[in-house]
Amino acid sequence: MITLQWLYIFAGLTFLAFALLSAGDRANPKRLGNTAFWGLLAVSFLFGSYLSDLANGLLVVALAVIAGFKWLGQGKPATTTGEERLASAERRGDWLFVPALLIPAVALLGALVLDKTVLFGVPLFGEEQPTLIALGLGVASGLALAMAWLRPPVLAPLQEGRRLMDAVGWAGVLPQMLAALGAVFVLAGVGDRIGELFSTYLPLDHRLLAVIAYCVGMALFTFIMGNAFAAFPVMTAAVGLPLVVSQFGGNPAIVCAIGMLSGFCGTLTTPMAANFNVVPAALLDLPDRETPFNGVIRVQIPTAGLILLINIALMYFLAFRF
């Protein structure tokens, strides 16, 4: 049986390889910081379930310290040369996308078919997160195909992965941290407290005001947390369900769908959404990539504002008529 633990081991070994390769990269003056950062992340994936809550918390603090003091540097891994990559691209053309396209294909096959497959009376996939397991299987399949077909140096995938992760830096693990923060907020009852604040200080006795509070609240809370999926249960429990749906009779499906889209407006405007706003700026090597509001975010702000206004109008005119 393929379980989620296999995926953790796969990811942990990958980060461990990044740490070891970083340790030997003398071209990076901050190689010790990179080694410690990726090494601690490897420990988290490989042994996090065996560590105490205090130990895991200290591990996260150590990661934050390394990132906060800017002890991470850009490695210079030895992989294929630019001339070799250009020659390979010219020779194989668009077929080079096949290994990458194999990843979503295997993930879809796994989620729809392999998830229900039973071999010798044992399910092929474990019950926990079969879609993530299928995605990991897709990554392994794409990597195996690329290695067999392109025949790069043995360490090329790890070196290229390390190069990309060094370019992204600490932002590469921010989505994982924010998802954990969202779970903590839900367990701590933050949604209930926000609902009390709204009911105490805002006169939400009209459905338009409730719609505005929910949509704008989703955008603002997503801006703070960097993740609309983390903000959604908090704001929906605080405003969406008790006010827009229960008190004013809004359609739950329409309210929740537009509410989530409103959260994405916050995603477009915040540096906390690292995978959308910080990572692209780092990979594109933008001159202002180190600033809180880089060029990617500034370009997206007008679009986010317009979409948020449209969302408010759509929820107000649709949620109470269908």
Short mmCIF file of N, CA and C in Angstrom, two decimals, residues 77-222:
data_model
loop_
_atom_site.label_atom_id
_atom_site.label_comp_id
_atom_site.label_asym_id
_atom_site.label_seq_id
_atom_site.Cartn_x
_atom_site.Cartn_y
_atom_site.Cartn_z
N PRO A 77 25.08 25.36 -8.67
CA PRO A 77 25.26 23.93 -8.91
C PRO A 77 25.82 23.63 -10.30
N ALA A 78 26.57 22.56 -10.37
CA ALA A 78 27.13 22.12 -11.65
C ALA A 78 26.16 21.14 -12.30
N THR A 79 25.45 21.60 -13.33
CA THR A 79 24.52 20.74 -14.07
C THR A 79 24.91 20.78 -15.54
N THR A 80 23.96 20.56 -16.41
CA THR A 80 24.25 20.67 -17.83
C THR A 80 24.50 22.13 -18.19
N THR A 81 25.30 22.35 -19.21
CA THR A 81 25.62 23.71 -19.65
C THR A 81 24.48 24.30 -20.47
N GLY A 82 24.51 25.61 -20.63
CA GLY A 82 23.50 26.26 -21.45
C GLY A 82 23.51 25.77 -22.88
N GLU A 83 24.70 25.50 -23.41
CA GLU A 83 24.81 25.00 -24.79
C GLU A 83 24.19 23.62 -24.90
N GLU A 84 24.39 22.78 -23.89
CA GLU A 84 23.81 21.43 -23.92
C GLU A 84 22.29 21.48 -23.84
N ARG A 85 21.76 22.37 -23.01
CA ARG A 85 20.31 22.48 -22.91
C ARG A 85 19.71 23.02 -24.20
N LEU A 86 20.38 24.00 -24.83
CA LEU A 86 19.89 24.55 -26.08
C LEU A 86 19.89 23.49 -27.18
N ALA A 87 20.96 22.72 -27.26
CA ALA A 87 21.04 21.67 -28.28
C ALA A 87 19.96 20.62 -28.06
N SER A 88 19.70 20.27 -26.79
CA SER A 88 18.66 19.29 -26.49
C SER A 88 17.28 19.82 -26.87
N ALA A 89 17.04 21.11 -26.59
CA ALA A 89 15.75 21.71 -26.92
C ALA A 89 15.53 21.76 -28.42
N GLU A 90 16.56 22.09 -29.17
CA GLU A 90 16.43 22.15 -30.63
C GLU A 90 16.22 20.76 -31.22
N ARG A 91 16.83 19.76 -30.61
CA ARG A 91 16.72 18.40 -31.14
C ARG A 91 15.38 17.77 -30.82
N ARG A 92 14.81 18.04 -29.67
CA ARG A 92 13.58 17.36 -29.25
C ARG A 92 12.34 18.21 -29.37
N GLY A 93 12.49 19.53 -29.47
CA GLY A 93 11.34 20.40 -29.67
C GLY A 93 10.32 20.33 -28.55
N ASP A 94 9.04 20.37 -28.92
CA ASP A 94 7.98 20.39 -27.92
C ASP A 94 7.82 19.08 -27.17
N TRP A 95 8.47 18.01 -27.65
CA TRP A 95 8.41 16.74 -26.94
C TRP A 95 9.03 16.85 -25.55
N LEU A 96 9.81 17.90 -25.31
CA LEU A 96 10.41 18.07 -23.99
C LEU A 96 9.36 18.27 -22.90
N PHE A 97 8.14 18.66 -23.30
CA PHE A 97 7.09 18.88 -22.31
C PHE A 97 6.45 17.58 -21.83
N VAL A 98 6.74 16.47 -22.50
CA VAL A 98 6.08 15.21 -22.16
C VAL A 98 6.32 14.80 -20.70
N PRO A 99 7.56 14.82 -20.18
CA PRO A 99 7.74 14.45 -18.76
C PRO A 99 6.95 15.34 -17.81
N ALA A 100 6.89 16.64 -18.11
CA ALA A 100 6.13 17.55 -17.24
C ALA A 100 4.64 17.26 -17.32
N LEU A 101 4.14 16.97 -18.52
CA LEU A 101 2.71 16.69 -18.68
C LEU A 101 2.33 15.34 -18.09
N LEU A 102 3.32 14.47 -17.94
CA LEU A 102 3.04 13.17 -17.34
C LEU A 102 2.64 13.31 -15.87
N ILE A 103 3.12 14.36 -15.21
CA ILE A 103 2.81 14.55 -13.79
C ILE A 103 1.31 14.73 -13.55
N PRO A 104 0.64 15.72 -14.21
CA PRO A 104 -0.81 15.83 -13.98
C PRO A 104 -1.59 14.64 -14.53
N ALA A 105 -1.07 14.00 -15.61
CA ALA A 105 -1.78 12.85 -16.17
C ALA A 105 -1.81 11.69 -15.16
N VAL A 106 -0.67 11.40 -14.55
CA VAL A 106 -0.62 10.33 -13.55
C VAL A 106 -1.41 10.72 -12.30
N ALA A 107 -1.34 12.00 -11.92
CA ALA A 107 -2.11 12.46 -10.76
C ALA A 107 -3.61 12.28 -10.99
N LEU A 108 -4.08 12.62 -12.19
CA LEU A 108 -5.50 12.45 -12.52
C LEU A 108 -5.87 10.97 -12.56
N LEU A 109 -5.00 10.16 -13.19
CA LEU A 109 -5.26 8.73 -13.24
C LEU A 109 -5.30 8.13 -11.83
N GLY A 110 -4.38 8.59 -10.99
CA GLY A 110 -4.34 8.07 -9.63
C GLY A 110 -5.58 8.43 -8.84
N ALA A 111 -6.02 9.69 -8.98
CA ALA A 111 -7.18 10.15 -8.21
C ALA A 111 -8.47 9.47 -8.67
N LEU A 112 -8.58 9.15 -9.98
CA LEU A 112 -9.82 8.60 -10.52
C LEU A 112 -9.85 7.08 -10.58
N VAL A 113 -8.66 6.47 -10.80
CA VAL A 113 -8.63 5.03 -11.04
C VAL A 113 -7.83 4.30 -9.95
N LEU A 114 -6.57 4.70 -9.79
CA LEU A 114 -5.70 3.96 -8.87
C LEU A 114 -6.17 4.03 -7.43
N ASP A 115 -6.88 5.11 -7.10
CA ASP A 115 -7.39 5.26 -5.74
C ASP A 115 -8.34 4.13 -5.37
N LYS A 116 -9.01 3.56 -6.40
CA LYS A 116 -9.97 2.49 -6.16
C LYS A 116 -9.42 1.11 -6.51
N THR A 117 -8.13 1.04 -6.86
CA THR A 117 -7.53 -0.22 -7.25
C THR A 117 -7.14 -1.05 -6.04
N VAL A 118 -7.42 -2.34 -6.11
CA VAL A 118 -7.08 -3.27 -5.03
C VAL A 118 -6.22 -4.39 -5.61
N LEU A 119 -5.05 -4.62 -5.01
CA LEU A 119 -4.16 -5.68 -5.45
C LEU A 119 -4.00 -6.71 -4.34
N PHE A 120 -4.36 -7.96 -4.65
CA PHE A 120 -4.25 -9.06 -3.69
C PHE A 120 -4.98 -8.74 -2.38
N GLY A 121 -6.12 -8.07 -2.55
CA GLY A 121 -6.95 -7.76 -1.40
C GLY A 121 -6.52 -6.54 -0.60
N VAL A 122 -5.49 -5.85 -1.08
CA VAL A 122 -4.99 -4.67 -0.38
C VAL A 122 -5.14 -3.44 -1.28
N PRO A 123 -5.75 -2.34 -0.80
CA PRO A 123 -5.86 -1.12 -1.62
C PRO A 123 -4.48 -0.61 -2.03
N LEU A 124 -4.37 -0.15 -3.28
CA LEU A 124 -3.08 0.35 -3.76
C LEU A 124 -2.69 1.63 -3.04
N PHE A 125 -3.66 2.51 -2.79
CA PHE A 125 -3.40 3.77 -2.11
C PHE A 125 -3.98 3.73 -0.69
N GLY A 126 -3.31 4.42 0.22
CA GLY A 126 -3.85 4.59 1.55
C GLY A 126 -5.03 5.54 1.54
N GLU A 127 -5.77 5.59 2.65
CA GLU A 127 -6.97 6.41 2.71
C GLU A 127 -6.66 7.90 2.86
N GLU A 128 -5.47 8.25 3.35
CA GLU A 128 -5.13 9.66 3.60
C GLU A 128 -4.69 10.34 2.32
N GLN A 129 -5.39 11.38 1.92
CA GLN A 129 -5.00 12.25 0.81
C GLN A 129 -4.56 11.47 -0.43
N PRO A 130 -5.43 10.67 -1.04
CA PRO A 130 -5.02 9.91 -2.22
C PRO A 130 -4.60 10.80 -3.39
N THR A 131 -5.17 12.01 -3.47
CA THR A 131 -4.78 12.92 -4.56
C THR A 131 -3.32 13.34 -4.42
N LEU A 132 -2.88 13.63 -3.19
CA LEU A 132 -1.48 13.99 -2.97
C LEU A 132 -0.56 12.81 -3.26
N ILE A 133 -1.00 11.62 -2.89
CA ILE A 133 -0.20 10.44 -3.18
C ILE A 133 -0.05 10.27 -4.69
N ALA A 134 -1.15 10.47 -5.43
CA ALA A 134 -1.10 10.36 -6.89
C ALA A 134 -0.19 11.43 -7.49
N LEU A 135 -0.22 12.64 -6.91
CA LEU A 135 0.67 13.69 -7.40
C LEU A 135 2.13 13.32 -7.20
N GLY A 136 2.46 12.78 -6.03
CA GLY A 136 3.82 12.33 -5.79
C GLY A 136 4.24 11.23 -6.75
N LEU A 137 3.32 10.30 -7.04
CA LEU A 137 3.60 9.24 -8.00
C LEU A 137 3.83 9.83 -9.39
N GLY A 138 3.08 10.89 -9.72
CA GLY A 138 3.27 11.55 -11.01
C GLY A 138 4.63 12.21 -11.12
N VAL A 139 5.08 12.84 -10.04
CA VAL A 139 6.42 13.46 -10.03
C VAL A 139 7.50 12.40 -10.23
N ALA A 140 7.37 11.30 -9.51
CA ALA A 140 8.36 10.22 -9.65
C ALA A 140 8.35 9.64 -11.06
N SER A 141 7.15 9.51 -11.65
CA SER A 141 7.05 8.97 -13.01
C SER A 141 7.66 9.92 -14.03
N GLY A 142 7.37 11.22 -13.90
CA GLY A 142 7.95 12.20 -14.81
C GLY A 142 9.46 12.25 -14.72
N LEU A 143 9.98 12.16 -13.48
CA LEU A 143 11.42 12.16 -13.29
C LEU A 143 12.06 10.92 -13.90
N ALA A 144 11.44 9.76 -13.70
CA ALA A 144 11.98 8.52 -14.27
C ALA A 144 12.01 8.58 -15.79
N LEU A 145 10.95 9.09 -16.40
CA LEU A 145 10.90 9.20 -17.86
C LEU A 145 11.96 10.16 -18.37
N ALA A 146 12.11 11.31 -17.70
CA ALA A 146 13.11 12.29 -18.13
C ALA A 146 14.52 11.72 -18.03
N MET A 147 14.81 11.01 -16.96
CA MET A 147 16.15 10.44 -16.80
C MET A 147 16.44 9.38 -17.85
N ALA A 148 15.44 8.53 -18.13
CA ALA A 148 15.64 7.46 -19.12
C ALA A 148 15.75 8.01 -20.53
N TRP A 149 15.03 9.08 -20.82
CA TRP A 149 14.98 9.62 -22.18
C TRP A 149 16.11 10.61 -22.44
N LEU A 150 16.29 11.57 -21.55
CA LEU A 150 17.26 12.64 -21.79
C LEU A 150 18.67 12.26 -21.37
N ARG A 151 18.80 11.33 -20.46
CA ARG A 151 20.10 10.86 -19.96
C ARG A 151 21.02 12.01 -19.51
N PRO A 152 20.53 12.84 -18.58
CA PRO A 152 21.38 13.90 -18.04
C PRO A 152 22.35 13.30 -17.02
N PRO A 153 23.29 14.09 -16.49
CA PRO A 153 24.11 13.60 -15.38
C PRO A 153 23.23 13.14 -14.23
N VAL A 154 23.70 12.16 -13.49
CA VAL A 154 22.87 11.53 -12.45
C VAL A 154 22.36 12.55 -11.45
N LEU A 155 23.19 13.50 -11.07
CA LEU A 155 22.79 14.48 -10.05
C LEU A 155 22.09 15.71 -10.63
N ALA A 156 21.91 15.76 -11.94
CA ALA A 156 21.31 16.95 -12.56
C ALA A 156 19.93 17.30 -12.00
N PRO A 157 19.00 16.34 -11.80
CA PRO A 157 17.70 16.73 -11.23
C PRO A 157 17.81 17.36 -9.85
N LEU A 158 18.69 16.79 -9.00
CA LEU A 158 18.85 17.34 -7.66
C LEU A 158 19.53 18.70 -7.70
N GLN A 159 20.52 18.84 -8.56
CA GLN A 159 21.23 20.12 -8.66
C GLN A 159 20.31 21.21 -9.22
N GLU A 160 19.51 20.87 -10.22
CA GLU A 160 18.58 21.86 -10.77
C GLU A 160 17.50 22.20 -9.75
N GLY A 161 17.03 21.18 -9.02
CA GLY A 161 16.05 21.45 -7.96
C GLY A 161 16.62 22.35 -6.89
N ARG A 162 17.87 22.10 -6.53
CA ARG A 162 18.53 22.95 -5.53
C ARG A 162 18.68 24.38 -6.05
N ARG A 163 19.01 24.51 -7.32
CA ARG A 163 19.17 25.85 -7.89
C ARG A 163 17.86 26.63 -7.81
N LEU A 164 16.75 25.97 -8.15
CA LEU A 164 15.45 26.64 -8.10
C LEU A 164 15.05 26.98 -6.67
N MET A 165 15.28 26.05 -5.74
CA MET A 165 14.91 26.30 -4.36
C MET A 165 15.79 27.39 -3.74
N ASP A 166 17.04 27.45 -4.14
CA ASP A 166 17.90 28.53 -3.65
C ASP A 166 17.42 29.88 -4.18
N ALA A 167 16.93 29.88 -5.43
CA ALA A 167 16.41 31.13 -6.01
C ALA A 167 15.16 31.59 -5.28
N VAL A 168 14.32 30.64 -4.89
CA VAL A 168 13.08 30.98 -4.19
C VAL A 168 13.36 31.26 -2.72
N GLY A 169 14.26 30.46 -2.12
CA GLY A 169 14.63 30.66 -0.73
C GLY A 169 13.53 30.29 0.24
N TRP A 170 13.42 31.06 1.33
CA TRP A 170 12.45 30.77 2.39
C TRP A 170 11.01 30.80 1.90
N ALA A 171 10.74 31.54 0.81
CA ALA A 171 9.36 31.64 0.32
C ALA A 171 8.82 30.30 -0.14
N GLY A 172 9.72 29.36 -0.43
CA GLY A 172 9.28 28.05 -0.88
C GLY A 172 8.52 27.26 0.16
N VAL A 173 8.73 27.56 1.44
CA VAL A 173 8.05 26.82 2.51
C VAL A 173 6.96 27.65 3.17
N LEU A 174 6.77 28.90 2.74
CA LEU A 174 5.75 29.75 3.36
C LEU A 174 4.33 29.20 3.18
N PRO A 175 3.94 28.66 2.01
CA PRO A 175 2.58 28.10 1.91
C PRO A 175 2.32 27.01 2.94
N GLN A 176 3.30 26.16 3.20
CA GLN A 176 3.14 25.10 4.20
C GLN A 176 2.92 25.71 5.58
N MET A 177 3.68 26.75 5.91
CA MET A 177 3.54 27.40 7.21
C MET A 177 2.19 28.09 7.35
N LEU A 178 1.73 28.74 6.27
CA LEU A 178 0.46 29.45 6.32
C LEU A 178 -0.71 28.49 6.44
N ALA A 179 -0.61 27.33 5.78
CA ALA A 179 -1.67 26.33 5.90
C ALA A 179 -1.78 25.85 7.34
N ALA A 180 -0.63 25.64 7.98
CA ALA A 180 -0.63 25.24 9.39
C ALA A 180 -1.22 26.34 10.26
N LEU A 181 -0.90 27.61 9.93
CA LEU A 181 -1.44 28.73 10.69
C LEU A 181 -2.95 28.79 10.58
N GLY A 182 -3.48 28.51 9.39
CA GLY A 182 -4.92 28.51 9.21
C GLY A 182 -5.60 27.47 10.09
N ALA A 183 -5.00 26.28 10.18
CA ALA A 183 -5.56 25.23 11.04
C ALA A 183 -5.53 25.66 12.50
N VAL A 184 -4.45 26.32 12.90
CA VAL A 184 -4.35 26.80 14.28
C VAL A 184 -5.43 27.83 14.57
N PHE A 185 -5.67 28.74 13.61
CA PHE A 185 -6.69 29.77 13.80
C PHE A 185 -8.07 29.14 13.97
N VAL A 186 -8.36 28.12 13.17
CA VAL A 186 -9.67 27.48 13.27
C VAL A 186 -9.83 26.81 14.63
N LEU A 187 -8.81 26.07 15.08
CA LEU A 187 -8.88 25.38 16.36
C LEU A 187 -8.95 26.36 17.53
N ALA A 188 -8.34 27.54 17.33
CA ALA A 188 -8.34 28.54 18.40
C ALA A 188 -9.65 29.33 18.46
N GLY A 189 -10.54 29.11 17.50
CA GLY A 189 -11.82 29.82 17.51
C GLY A 189 -11.73 31.25 17.06
N VAL A 190 -10.78 31.56 16.19
CA VAL A 190 -10.64 32.94 15.71
C VAL A 190 -11.89 33.38 14.97
N GLY A 191 -12.53 32.46 14.23
CA GLY A 191 -13.74 32.81 13.50
C GLY A 191 -14.84 33.29 14.43
N ASP A 192 -14.99 32.63 15.56
CA ASP A 192 -16.01 33.05 16.52
C ASP A 192 -15.73 34.45 17.06
N ARG A 193 -14.45 34.73 17.36
CA ARG A 193 -14.11 36.05 17.89
C ARG A 193 -14.36 37.14 16.84
N ILE A 194 -14.01 36.85 15.57
CA ILE A 194 -14.25 37.83 14.51
C ILE A 194 -15.74 38.07 14.35
N GLY A 195 -16.53 37.00 14.42
CA GLY A 195 -17.97 37.15 14.32
C GLY A 195 -18.52 38.04 15.43
N GLU A 196 -18.00 37.90 16.65
CA GLU A 196 -18.43 38.75 17.76
C GLU A 196 -18.07 40.21 17.52
N LEU A 197 -16.86 40.44 16.96
CA LEU A 197 -16.45 41.81 16.66
C LEU A 197 -17.35 42.45 15.61
N PHE A 198 -17.67 41.67 14.56
CA PHE A 198 -18.55 42.21 13.51
C PHE A 198 -19.92 42.53 14.08
N SER A 199 -20.48 41.64 14.87
CA SER A 199 -21.82 41.86 15.40
C SER A 199 -21.86 42.99 16.42
N THR A 200 -20.73 43.25 17.09
CA THR A 200 -20.69 44.28 18.13
C THR A 200 -20.47 45.67 17.56
N TYR A 201 -19.58 45.79 16.59
CA TYR A 201 -19.14 47.12 16.14
C TYR A 201 -19.64 47.51 14.75
N LEU A 202 -20.21 46.57 13.99
CA LEU A 202 -20.71 46.92 12.65
C LEU A 202 -22.21 46.68 12.58
N PRO A 203 -22.95 47.66 12.06
CA PRO A 203 -24.41 47.51 11.96
C PRO A 203 -24.79 46.66 10.74
N LEU A 204 -24.64 45.35 10.85
CA LEU A 204 -24.91 44.46 9.72
C LEU A 204 -26.38 44.06 9.69
N ASP A 205 -27.26 45.07 9.66
CA ASP A 205 -28.69 44.81 9.65
C ASP A 205 -29.27 44.90 8.25
N HIS A 206 -28.42 45.01 7.25
CA HIS A 206 -28.85 45.03 5.85
C HIS A 206 -27.99 44.04 5.09
N ARG A 207 -28.60 43.34 4.14
CA ARG A 207 -27.85 42.27 3.48
C ARG A 207 -26.69 42.80 2.65
N LEU A 208 -26.79 44.03 2.12
CA LEU A 208 -25.67 44.58 1.36
C LEU A 208 -24.46 44.78 2.26
N LEU A 209 -24.70 45.28 3.48
CA LEU A 209 -23.60 45.46 4.42
C LEU A 209 -22.98 44.12 4.80
N ALA A 210 -23.82 43.10 4.95
CA ALA A 210 -23.30 41.77 5.28
C ALA A 210 -22.47 41.21 4.14
N VAL A 211 -22.92 41.42 2.91
CA VAL A 211 -22.17 40.95 1.73
C VAL A 211 -20.83 41.66 1.64
N ILE A 212 -20.84 42.98 1.84
CA ILE A 212 -19.59 43.75 1.79
C ILE A 212 -18.63 43.28 2.88
N ALA A 213 -19.19 43.08 4.08
CA ALA A 213 -18.33 42.64 5.20
C ALA A 213 -17.71 41.28 4.89
N TYR A 214 -18.47 40.37 4.31
CA TYR A 214 -17.95 39.04 4.02
C TYR A 214 -16.90 39.08 2.92
N CYS A 215 -17.20 39.74 1.81
CA CYS A 215 -16.27 39.78 0.67
C CYS A 215 -14.99 40.54 1.03
N VAL A 216 -15.15 41.73 1.61
CA VAL A 216 -13.97 42.51 1.98
C VAL A 216 -13.20 41.81 3.10
N GLY A 217 -13.93 41.20 4.04
CA GLY A 217 -13.27 40.46 5.11
C GLY A 217 -12.46 39.29 4.58
N MET A 218 -12.99 38.58 3.59
CA MET A 218 -12.24 37.48 2.97
C MET A 218 -10.96 38.00 2.33
N ALA A 219 -11.05 39.13 1.62
CA ALA A 219 -9.87 39.68 0.97
C ALA A 219 -8.83 40.13 2.00
N LEU A 220 -9.29 40.82 3.06
CA LEU A 220 -8.36 41.32 4.07
C LEU A 220 -7.72 40.18 4.87
N PHE A 221 -8.52 39.20 5.24
CA PHE A 221 -7.97 38.10 6.02
C PHE A 221 -7.00 37.26 5.19
N THR A 222 -7.31 37.12 3.91
CA THR A 222 -6.39 36.43 3.01
C THR A 222 -5.11 37.23 2.85
#
